[in-house]
Amino acid sequence: MSRRARREPRLNVAVLSGGVGGARFVRGVVDVAAAAATTVVGNVGDDVEVLGLHVSPDLDSILYALSGLADERRGWGRSDETWDALETVGSLGGDDWFALGDKDLGLHLVRTEALRAGEPLSTVTARLAEQLGVATRLLPATDDRLRTWLDTPAGTFPFQEWFVARGHRDEVDAVRFEGEKAARPAPGVLEAIAGAELILLAPSNPYVSIGPILAVRQLRDALVRRRVPCVAVSPLIGGRAVKGPADRMLQRLAGGTSPAHVAGCYPGLIDALVVDEADADDLEGLGDIRPIVTRTLMSSRDARRRLAEVALGAVPA
Ligand code: FO1
């Protein structure tokens, strides 16, 4: 932790991100730090094959957020979307539980064709980013097949079936990552972590958004060996998730929703935890992990920027 990282345009930052909260945060980071000095490592555990197409929701949320195409209100997919293709699918008795908009479908067609032609996911993602004018480097955590599965009292489900089709209503007993043993970091991931002056874990669900990234063994090992600060941003405000099942999962799997419970998801991996003002009185049990209290709700562009500034500035002298 000896290097003094400065919050200035050329700070090399690696951000681990998944989910809607991750994409919003990444947008704030890129607004504050230079896009070219930021590398985002994205979750692929919730990738899904639908209607013969490969969908990478978390990579796409980041691509759309950084290209200004995201539907801000919904949090996923594209703005000004139309749904004609999906309606046709439904009318023909096809699979329409996973809502793919017409514009979004175009991206999945291009990605799927490239993957079928043998291109790795990282190469396709880089090309998509370039075509969308995204200057930030976006890497999938792995090019290998890695899929999140949930064990619940109602059975075991692949991520999107649990999250979307079942509305994440089932409590989760365990999270598993199919393919984790064989998964290697995508090209550039280890280099990005080794070259970073600051590593950030976005305010994403620790179990199903950051967990699959950390399930890539060499990637996790690189974080354990880091010589620069690693700062996580808690996804909870007052012990509650802004959206999604993170609070219920923490309660059931970690035994509580305090900052210490969030930090406990990242053993040996973080040096500081950014928490909301609403959690400022609940900082016991963090041990060596430095709490940084601020407002974490990313309700506007300014709020996103302010949170990113706090996280980027969280480097001890
Ligand atoms: N989330 C939903 O709640 N319902 C959907 O039908 C849905 C479709 C969808 C299509 C493309 C895409 O990139 C994301 C989509 N999401 C949908 C969001 C996605 O399930 C989650 O945001 C992430 O997987 C959680 O990280």
mmCIF file of C-alpha atoms and ligand atoms in Angstrom:
data_model
loop_
_atom_site.group_PDB
_atom_site.id
_atom_site.type_symbol
_atom_site.label_atom_id
_atom_site.label_comp_id
_atom_site.label_asym_id
_atom_site.label_seq_id
_atom_site.Cartn_x
_atom_site.Cartn_y
_atom_site.Cartn_z
ATOM 1 C CA MET A 1 0.000 0.000 0.000
ATOM 2 C CA SER A 2 3.021 2.271 -0.289
ATOM 3 C CA ARG A 3 2.255 3.976 -3.583
ATOM 4 C CA ARG A 4 0.486 7.254 -3.284
ATOM 5 C CA ALA A 5 -2.292 7.199 -5.812
ATOM 6 C CA ARG A 6 -3.625 10.609 -6.714
ATOM 7 C CA ARG A 7 -7.099 11.467 -7.850
ATOM 8 C CA GLU A 8 -6.069 13.009 -11.113
ATOM 9 C CA PRO A 9 -6.830 12.289 -14.723
ATOM 10 C CA ARG A 10 -4.246 9.543 -15.246
ATOM 11 C CA LEU A 11 -4.903 7.403 -12.200
ATOM 12 C CA ASN A 12 -4.946 3.790 -13.404
ATOM 13 C CA VAL A 13 -8.062 2.220 -11.995
ATOM 14 C CA ALA A 14 -9.443 -1.294 -12.276
ATOM 15 C CA VAL A 15 -13.127 -1.634 -11.432
ATOM 16 C CA LEU A 16 -14.805 -4.977 -10.833
ATOM 17 C CA SER A 17 -18.448 -4.580 -11.740
ATOM 18 C CA GLY A 18 -21.700 -6.444 -12.188
ATOM 19 C CA GLY A 19 -25.387 -5.648 -12.260
ATOM 20 C CA VAL A 20 -27.202 -2.388 -12.658
ATOM 21 C CA GLY A 21 -25.545 -0.682 -9.660
ATOM 22 C CA GLY A 22 -22.141 -1.601 -11.054
ATOM 23 C CA ALA A 23 -22.880 -0.038 -14.422
ATOM 24 C CA ARG A 24 -24.099 3.188 -12.814
ATOM 25 C CA PHE A 25 -20.996 3.382 -10.653
ATOM 26 C CA VAL A 26 -18.664 2.719 -13.592
ATOM 27 C CA ARG A 27 -20.264 5.645 -15.379
ATOM 28 C CA GLY A 28 -19.449 7.865 -12.428
ATOM 29 C CA VAL A 29 -15.861 6.594 -12.291
ATOM 30 C CA VAL A 30 -15.328 7.253 -15.980
ATOM 31 C CA ASP A 31 -16.828 10.742 -15.574
ATOM 32 C CA VAL A 32 -14.238 11.515 -12.890
ATOM 33 C CA ALA A 33 -11.166 9.502 -13.920
ATOM 34 C CA ALA A 34 -9.873 9.392 -17.493
ATOM 35 C CA ALA A 35 -11.747 6.788 -19.548
ATOM 36 C CA ALA A 36 -8.500 5.560 -21.063
ATOM 37 C CA ALA A 37 -6.991 4.936 -17.625
ATOM 38 C CA THR A 38 -9.955 2.913 -16.414
ATOM 39 C CA THR A 39 -10.346 -0.810 -17.005
ATOM 40 C CA VAL A 40 -13.628 -2.449 -16.105
ATOM 41 C CA VAL A 41 -13.721 -6.174 -15.391
ATOM 42 C CA GLY A 42 -17.297 -7.346 -15.853
ATOM 43 C CA ASN A 43 -19.312 -10.247 -14.513
ATOM 44 C CA VAL A 44 -20.270 -13.000 -16.958
ATOM 45 C CA GLY A 45 -21.853 -15.392 -14.442
ATOM 46 C CA ASP A 46 -25.324 -14.239 -15.449
ATOM 47 C CA ASP A 47 -24.744 -14.635 -19.191
ATOM 48 C CA VAL A 48 -27.567 -16.549 -20.757
ATOM 49 C CA GLU A 49 -28.430 -18.197 -24.060
ATOM 50 C CA VAL A 50 -31.907 -17.077 -25.142
ATOM 51 C CA LEU A 51 -33.539 -17.758 -28.511
ATOM 52 C CA GLY A 52 -30.203 -19.069 -29.738
ATOM 53 C CA LEU A 53 -28.430 -15.836 -28.799
ATOM 54 C CA HIS A 54 -25.652 -15.224 -26.294
ATOM 55 C CA VAL A 55 -26.639 -12.396 -23.939
ATOM 56 C CA SER A 56 -24.103 -10.859 -21.548
ATOM 57 C CA PRO A 57 -26.357 -8.601 -19.445
ATOM 58 C CA ASP A 58 -23.693 -7.137 -17.191
ATOM 59 C CA LEU A 59 -21.238 -6.372 -19.987
ATOM 60 C CA ASP A 60 -24.100 -4.834 -21.949
ATOM 61 C CA SER A 61 -25.277 -2.707 -19.025
ATOM 62 C CA ILE A 62 -21.769 -1.234 -18.895
ATOM 63 C CA LEU A 63 -21.546 -0.786 -22.677
ATOM 64 C CA TYR A 64 -24.916 0.957 -22.762
ATOM 65 C CA ALA A 65 -24.142 3.082 -19.684
ATOM 66 C CA LEU A 66 -20.826 4.285 -21.120
ATOM 67 C CA SER A 67 -22.182 4.925 -24.606
ATOM 68 C CA GLY A 68 -25.175 6.891 -23.290
ATOM 69 C CA LEU A 69 -27.608 4.338 -24.719
ATOM 70 C CA ALA A 70 -28.839 2.878 -21.423
ATOM 71 C CA ASP A 71 -32.416 3.038 -20.268
ATOM 72 C CA GLU A 72 -31.743 4.890 -17.023
ATOM 73 C CA ARG A 73 -35.092 4.197 -15.450
ATOM 74 C CA ARG A 74 -35.243 0.461 -16.141
ATOM 75 C CA GLY A 75 -31.550 0.027 -15.382
ATOM 76 C CA TRP A 76 -30.919 -2.555 -18.121
ATOM 77 C CA GLY A 77 -31.264 -2.580 -21.879
ATOM 78 C CA ARG A 78 -31.457 0.409 -24.208
ATOM 79 C CA SER A 79 -33.447 3.606 -24.094
ATOM 80 C CA ASP A 80 -36.084 4.282 -26.770
ATOM 81 C CA GLU A 81 -36.399 0.540 -27.154
ATOM 82 C CA THR A 82 -39.132 -1.180 -29.151
ATOM 83 C CA TRP A 83 -40.325 -4.748 -28.600
ATOM 84 C CA ASP A 84 -41.721 -5.915 -31.924
ATOM 85 C CA ALA A 85 -39.474 -8.956 -32.251
ATOM 86 C CA LEU A 86 -40.279 -10.120 -28.713
ATOM 87 C CA GLU A 87 -44.005 -9.705 -29.345
ATOM 88 C CA THR A 88 -43.664 -11.800 -32.470
ATOM 89 C CA VAL A 89 -41.744 -14.438 -30.507
ATOM 90 C CA GLY A 90 -44.528 -14.528 -27.903
ATOM 91 C CA SER A 91 -47.260 -14.707 -30.509
ATOM 92 C CA LEU A 92 -45.529 -17.695 -32.062
ATOM 93 C CA GLY A 93 -45.253 -19.507 -28.734
ATOM 94 C CA GLY A 94 -41.516 -18.832 -28.384
ATOM 95 C CA ASP A 95 -39.496 -18.034 -25.275
ATOM 96 C CA ASP A 96 -40.334 -14.459 -24.289
ATOM 97 C CA TRP A 97 -39.674 -14.507 -20.534
ATOM 98 C CA PHE A 98 -36.359 -12.681 -20.993
ATOM 99 C CA ALA A 99 -37.187 -9.312 -22.493
ATOM 100 C CA LEU A 100 -34.900 -8.616 -25.429
ATOM 101 C CA GLY A 101 -35.715 -5.331 -27.148
ATOM 102 C CA ASP A 102 -35.309 -4.838 -30.886
ATOM 103 C CA LYS A 103 -32.234 -2.603 -30.580
ATOM 104 C CA ASP A 104 -30.691 -4.817 -27.936
ATOM 105 C CA LEU A 105 -31.281 -7.867 -30.158
ATOM 106 C CA GLY A 106 -29.060 -6.333 -32.826
ATOM 107 C CA LEU A 107 -26.119 -6.408 -30.434
ATOM 108 C CA HIS A 108 -26.816 -10.000 -29.436
ATOM 109 C CA LEU A 109 -26.931 -11.042 -33.093
ATOM 110 C CA VAL A 110 -23.519 -9.515 -33.754
ATOM 111 C CA ARG A 111 -22.007 -10.999 -30.578
ATOM 112 C CA THR A 112 -23.462 -14.449 -31.134
ATOM 113 C CA GLU A 113 -22.276 -14.639 -34.721
ATOM 114 C CA ALA A 114 -18.731 -13.662 -33.671
ATOM 115 C CA LEU A 115 -18.673 -16.186 -30.826
ATOM 116 C CA ARG A 116 -19.882 -18.921 -33.185
ATOM 117 C CA ALA A 117 -17.096 -17.996 -35.578
ATOM 118 C CA GLY A 118 -14.661 -18.692 -32.737
ATOM 119 C CA GLU A 119 -13.915 -15.198 -31.441
ATOM 120 C CA PRO A 120 -13.378 -15.002 -27.669
ATOM 121 C CA LEU A 121 -15.896 -12.961 -25.687
ATOM 122 C CA SER A 122 -13.177 -10.424 -24.783
ATOM 123 C CA THR A 123 -12.420 -9.731 -28.464
ATOM 124 C CA VAL A 124 -16.082 -9.344 -29.370
ATOM 125 C CA THR A 125 -16.656 -7.093 -26.358
ATOM 126 C CA ALA A 126 -13.735 -4.857 -27.339
ATOM 127 C CA ARG A 127 -15.122 -4.539 -30.850
ATOM 128 C CA LEU A 128 -18.607 -3.738 -29.629
ATOM 129 C CA ALA A 129 -17.166 -1.103 -27.306
ATOM 130 C CA GLU A 130 -15.238 0.467 -30.147
ATOM 131 C CA GLN A 131 -18.286 0.499 -32.414
ATOM 132 C CA LEU A 132 -20.291 2.166 -29.642
ATOM 133 C CA GLY A 133 -17.584 4.796 -29.088
ATOM 134 C CA VAL A 134 -16.690 3.559 -25.595
ATOM 135 C CA ALA A 135 -13.109 4.568 -24.768
ATOM 136 C CA THR A 136 -12.992 2.664 -21.482
ATOM 137 C CA ARG A 137 -11.507 -0.817 -21.636
ATOM 138 C CA LEU A 138 -14.168 -3.381 -20.768
ATOM 139 C CA LEU A 139 -13.026 -6.948 -20.176
ATOM 140 C CA PRO A 140 -15.122 -9.964 -19.275
ATOM 141 C CA ALA A 141 -13.691 -11.592 -16.153
ATOM 142 C CA THR A 142 -13.141 -14.696 -18.245
ATOM 143 C CA ASP A 143 -13.571 -15.881 -21.823
ATOM 144 C CA ASP A 144 -14.369 -19.338 -20.500
ATOM 145 C CA ARG A 145 -17.864 -20.524 -19.758
ATOM 146 C CA LEU A 146 -18.744 -19.493 -16.190
ATOM 147 C CA ARG A 147 -22.365 -19.612 -15.035
ATOM 148 C CA THR A 148 -23.962 -18.743 -11.708
ATOM 149 C CA TRP A 149 -26.410 -21.232 -10.187
ATOM 150 C CA LEU A 150 -28.552 -20.727 -7.086
ATOM 151 C CA ASP A 151 -29.533 -23.430 -4.638
ATOM 152 C CA THR A 152 -32.903 -22.512 -3.165
ATOM 153 C CA PRO A 153 -35.596 -24.346 -1.168
ATOM 154 C CA ALA A 154 -37.563 -24.568 -4.445
ATOM 155 C CA GLY A 155 -34.686 -26.166 -6.341
ATOM 156 C CA THR A 156 -31.501 -25.218 -8.156
ATOM 157 C CA PHE A 157 -31.774 -22.607 -10.885
ATOM 158 C CA PRO A 158 -29.463 -20.926 -13.401
ATOM 159 C CA PHE A 159 -29.070 -17.249 -12.563
ATOM 160 C CA GLN A 160 -31.527 -15.655 -15.015
ATOM 161 C CA GLU A 161 -34.198 -18.252 -14.369
ATOM 162 C CA TRP A 162 -34.019 -17.400 -10.672
ATOM 163 C CA PHE A 163 -33.580 -13.650 -11.156
ATOM 164 C CA VAL A 164 -35.950 -12.859 -14.013
ATOM 165 C CA ALA A 165 -38.303 -15.809 -14.558
ATOM 166 C CA ARG A 166 -38.896 -16.364 -10.824
ATOM 167 C CA GLY A 167 -38.390 -12.704 -9.849
ATOM 168 C CA HIS A 168 -35.660 -13.748 -7.332
ATOM 169 C CA ARG A 169 -38.457 -14.686 -4.934
ATOM 170 C CA ASP A 170 -36.717 -17.832 -3.647
ATOM 171 C CA GLU A 171 -34.381 -17.481 -0.711
ATOM 172 C CA VAL A 172 -30.840 -18.542 -1.577
ATOM 173 C CA ASP A 173 -29.069 -21.303 0.343
ATOM 174 C CA ALA A 174 -25.908 -21.338 -1.772
ATOM 175 C CA VAL A 175 -24.395 -19.738 -4.853
ATOM 176 C CA ARG A 176 -22.329 -21.905 -7.185
ATOM 177 C CA PHE A 177 -20.294 -21.142 -10.266
ATOM 178 C CA GLU A 178 -20.340 -23.710 -13.029
ATOM 179 C CA GLY A 179 -16.969 -23.747 -14.792
ATOM 180 C CA GLU A 180 -15.043 -21.931 -12.055
ATOM 181 C CA LYS A 181 -12.253 -24.503 -11.831
ATOM 182 C CA ALA A 182 -11.378 -24.218 -15.508
ATOM 183 C CA ALA A 183 -12.014 -20.474 -15.858
ATOM 184 C CA ARG A 184 -8.938 -18.372 -16.519
ATOM 185 C CA PRO A 185 -8.886 -14.585 -16.529
ATOM 186 C CA ALA A 186 -9.576 -13.080 -19.942
ATOM 187 C CA PRO A 187 -6.547 -11.557 -21.703
ATOM 188 C CA GLY A 188 -5.654 -8.222 -20.105
ATOM 189 C CA VAL A 189 -7.419 -8.816 -16.783
ATOM 190 C CA LEU A 190 -4.352 -9.752 -14.721
ATOM 191 C CA GLU A 191 -2.334 -6.993 -16.397
ATOM 192 C CA ALA A 192 -5.057 -4.451 -15.584
ATOM 193 C CA ILE A 193 -5.054 -5.484 -11.927
ATOM 194 C CA ALA A 194 -1.237 -5.536 -11.757
ATOM 195 C CA GLY A 195 -1.032 -2.099 -13.404
ATOM 196 C CA ALA A 196 -3.780 -0.482 -11.362
ATOM 197 C CA GLU A 197 -3.000 2.151 -8.750
ATOM 198 C CA LEU A 198 -6.409 1.614 -7.237
ATOM 199 C CA ILE A 199 -8.826 -1.300 -7.442
ATOM 200 C CA LEU A 200 -12.527 -0.684 -6.917
ATOM 201 C CA LEU A 201 -15.319 -3.170 -6.256
ATOM 202 C CA ALA A 202 -18.521 -1.548 -7.490
ATOM 203 C CA PRO A 203 -21.681 -1.358 -5.346
ATOM 204 C CA SER A 204 -22.853 -4.629 -6.836
ATOM 205 C CA ASN A 205 -24.344 -7.708 -5.196
ATOM 206 C CA PRO A 206 -21.321 -9.399 -3.553
ATOM 207 C CA TYR A 207 -22.703 -12.905 -4.157
ATOM 208 C CA VAL A 208 -24.017 -12.875 -7.699
ATOM 209 C CA SER A 209 -22.323 -9.869 -9.316
ATOM 210 C CA ILE A 210 -18.822 -9.665 -7.795
ATOM 211 C CA GLY A 211 -18.765 -13.311 -6.610
ATOM 212 C CA PRO A 212 -18.529 -14.807 -10.108
ATOM 213 C CA ILE A 213 -15.621 -12.479 -10.942
ATOM 214 C CA LEU A 214 -13.775 -13.540 -7.796
ATOM 215 C CA ALA A 215 -14.538 -17.178 -8.622
ATOM 216 C CA VAL A 216 -11.866 -16.941 -11.326
ATOM 217 C CA ARG A 217 -9.059 -18.252 -9.173
ATOM 218 C CA GLN A 218 -6.107 -16.414 -10.725
ATOM 219 C CA LEU A 219 -8.037 -13.168 -10.669
ATOM 220 C CA ARG A 220 -8.854 -13.571 -6.991
ATOM 221 C CA ASP A 221 -5.220 -14.463 -6.255
ATOM 222 C CA ALA A 222 -4.098 -11.292 -8.028
ATOM 223 C CA LEU A 223 -6.344 -9.265 -5.716
ATOM 224 C CA VAL A 224 -4.988 -11.055 -2.651
ATOM 225 C CA ARG A 225 -1.432 -10.201 -3.789
ATOM 226 C CA ARG A 226 -2.230 -6.560 -4.618
ATOM 227 C CA ARG A 227 0.180 -3.845 -3.582
ATOM 228 C CA VAL A 228 -2.332 -1.034 -4.067
ATOM 229 C CA PRO A 229 -5.534 -0.232 -2.186
ATOM 230 C CA CYS A 230 -8.680 -2.111 -2.990
ATOM 231 C CA VAL A 231 -11.870 -0.245 -2.077
ATOM 232 C CA ALA A 232 -15.349 -1.767 -2.135
ATOM 233 C CA VAL A 233 -18.529 0.280 -2.243
ATOM 234 C CA SER A 234 -21.371 -1.262 -0.267
ATOM 235 C CA PRO A 235 -24.552 -1.876 -2.283
ATOM 236 C CA LEU A 236 -26.693 -1.441 0.857
ATOM 237 C CA ILE A 237 -28.173 1.735 2.326
ATOM 238 C CA GLY A 238 -29.347 1.454 5.892
ATOM 239 C CA GLY A 239 -28.944 -2.307 5.555
ATOM 240 C CA ARG A 240 -31.333 -2.420 2.582
ATOM 241 C CA ALA A 241 -30.694 -3.004 -1.098
ATOM 242 C CA VAL A 242 -31.715 -0.142 -3.372
ATOM 243 C CA LYS A 243 -33.028 -2.787 -5.779
ATOM 244 C CA GLY A 244 -32.677 -6.546 -6.018
ATOM 245 C CA PRO A 245 -32.003 -9.339 -3.539
ATOM 246 C CA ALA A 246 -28.617 -8.335 -2.028
ATOM 247 C CA ASP A 247 -30.017 -7.566 1.440
ATOM 248 C CA ARG A 248 -31.996 -10.804 1.646
ATOM 249 C CA MET A 249 -28.985 -12.781 0.489
ATOM 250 C CA LEU A 250 -26.691 -11.144 3.041
ATOM 251 C CA GLN A 251 -29.183 -11.735 5.816
ATOM 252 C CA ARG A 252 -29.507 -15.410 4.976
ATOM 253 C CA LEU A 253 -25.974 -16.249 3.857
ATOM 254 C CA ALA A 254 -23.890 -13.922 6.056
ATOM 255 C CA GLY A 255 -26.237 -13.497 9.029
ATOM 256 C CA GLY A 256 -26.821 -9.741 8.715
ATOM 257 C CA THR A 257 -26.696 -6.647 6.541
ATOM 258 C CA SER A 258 -24.259 -4.374 8.390
ATOM 259 C CA PRO A 259 -21.109 -2.979 6.733
ATOM 260 C CA ALA A 260 -19.138 -5.717 8.537
ATOM 261 C CA HIS A 261 -21.320 -8.353 6.875
ATOM 262 C CA VAL A 262 -20.683 -6.773 3.471
ATOM 263 C CA ALA A 263 -16.931 -6.594 4.158
ATOM 264 C CA GLY A 264 -17.061 -10.247 5.219
ATOM 265 C CA CYS A 265 -17.890 -11.152 1.622
ATOM 266 C CA TYR A 266 -14.431 -9.919 0.620
ATOM 267 C CA PRO A 267 -12.029 -11.545 3.099
ATOM 268 C CA GLY A 268 -8.440 -10.388 2.588
ATOM 269 C CA LEU A 269 -9.498 -8.540 -0.544
ATOM 270 C CA ILE A 270 -10.373 -5.001 0.516
ATOM 271 C CA ASP A 271 -8.707 -2.228 2.498
ATOM 272 C CA ALA A 272 -11.632 0.173 2.723
ATOM 273 C CA LEU A 273 -15.402 0.031 2.451
ATOM 274 C CA VAL A 274 -17.468 2.983 1.297
ATOM 275 C CA VAL A 275 -20.752 2.956 3.221
ATOM 276 C CA ASP A 276 -23.808 5.178 3.233
ATOM 277 C CA GLU A 277 -24.440 7.809 5.895
ATOM 278 C CA ALA A 278 -27.427 5.715 6.961
ATOM 279 C CA ASP A 279 -24.969 2.998 8.088
ATOM 280 C CA ALA A 280 -22.579 5.347 9.880
ATOM 281 C CA ASP A 281 -23.681 4.152 13.326
ATOM 282 C CA ASP A 282 -23.202 0.491 12.476
ATOM 283 C CA LEU A 283 -19.472 0.256 11.796
ATOM 284 C CA GLU A 284 -18.471 -2.290 14.402
ATOM 285 C CA GLY A 285 -16.612 -5.405 13.372
ATOM 286 C CA LEU A 286 -14.805 -3.979 10.366
ATOM 287 C CA GLY A 287 -11.392 -4.686 11.886
ATOM 288 C CA ASP A 288 -8.616 -3.383 9.623
ATOM 289 C CA ILE A 289 -11.018 -2.279 6.949
ATOM 290 C CA ARG A 290 -11.348 1.486 6.865
ATOM 291 C CA PRO A 291 -14.920 2.749 6.627
ATOM 292 C CA ILE A 292 -15.546 5.737 4.399
ATOM 293 C CA VAL A 293 -18.925 7.304 5.025
ATOM 294 C CA THR A 294 -20.712 9.232 2.302
ATOM 295 C CA ARG A 295 -23.988 9.332 0.382
ATOM 296 C CA THR A 296 -24.064 6.306 -1.876
ATOM 297 C CA LEU A 297 -27.444 6.566 -3.634
ATOM 298 C CA MET A 298 -26.691 7.110 -7.323
ATOM 299 C CA SER A 299 -29.901 8.967 -8.112
ATOM 300 C CA SER A 300 -28.413 11.455 -10.578
ATOM 301 C CA ARG A 301 -25.295 12.070 -12.614
ATOM 302 C CA ASP A 302 -23.975 14.376 -9.872
ATOM 303 C CA ALA A 303 -24.620 11.765 -7.195
ATOM 304 C CA ARG A 304 -22.769 9.142 -9.266
ATOM 305 C CA ARG A 305 -19.838 11.485 -9.738
ATOM 306 C CA ARG A 306 -19.680 12.363 -6.044
ATOM 307 C CA LEU A 307 -19.636 8.706 -5.057
ATOM 308 C CA ALA A 308 -16.941 7.959 -7.633
ATOM 309 C CA GLU A 309 -14.877 10.903 -6.356
ATOM 310 C CA VAL A 310 -15.045 9.570 -2.813
ATOM 311 C CA ALA A 311 -14.064 6.052 -3.911
ATOM 312 C CA LEU A 312 -11.249 7.324 -6.143
ATOM 313 C CA GLY A 313 -9.978 9.539 -3.363
ATOM 314 C CA ALA A 314 -9.899 6.700 -0.853
ATOM 315 C CA VAL A 315 -6.168 6.265 -1.019
ATOM 316 C CA PRO A 316 -4.194 6.659 2.207
ATOM 317 C CA ALA A 317 -1.185 9.004 2.151
HETATM 318 N N1 FO1 B 1 -34.147 -8.041 -16.112
HETATM 319 C C1 FO1 B 1 -35.424 -8.309 -15.801
HETATM 320 O O1 FO1 B 1 -35.811 -8.136 -14.662
HETATM 321 N N2 FO1 B 1 -36.295 -8.800 -16.760
HETATM 322 C C2 FO1 B 1 -35.925 -9.002 -18.042
HETATM 323 O O2 FO1 B 1 -36.731 -9.453 -18.872
HETATM 324 C C3 FO1 B 1 -34.571 -8.682 -18.397
HETATM 325 C C4 FO1 B 1 -34.126 -8.801 -19.708
HETATM 326 C C5 FO1 B 1 -32.807 -8.390 -20.020
HETATM 327 C C6 FO1 B 1 -32.357 -8.406 -21.333
HETATM 328 C C7 FO1 B 1 -31.076 -7.988 -21.644
HETATM 329 C C8 FO1 B 1 -30.241 -7.540 -20.619
HETATM 330 O O3 FO1 B 1 -28.999 -7.130 -20.918
HETATM 331 C C9 FO1 B 1 -30.663 -7.515 -19.301
HETATM 332 C C10 FO1 B 1 -31.950 -7.932 -18.990
HETATM 333 N N3 FO1 B 1 -32.409 -7.902 -17.684
HETATM 334 C C11 FO1 B 1 -33.705 -8.210 -17.390
HETATM 335 C C12 FO1 B 1 -31.527 -7.500 -16.595
HETATM 336 C C13 FO1 B 1 -30.663 -8.644 -16.109
HETATM 337 O O4 FO1 B 1 -31.355 -9.813 -15.849
HETATM 338 C C14 FO1 B 1 -30.012 -8.220 -14.785
HETATM 339 O O5 FO1 B 1 -29.866 -6.853 -14.701
HETATM 340 C C15 FO1 B 1 -28.642 -8.712 -14.606
HETATM 341 O O6 FO1 B 1 -28.394 -9.972 -15.091
HETATM 342 C C16 FO1 B 1 -28.303 -8.645 -13.119
HETATM 343 O O7 FO1 B 1 -27.022 -8.362 -13.023
#
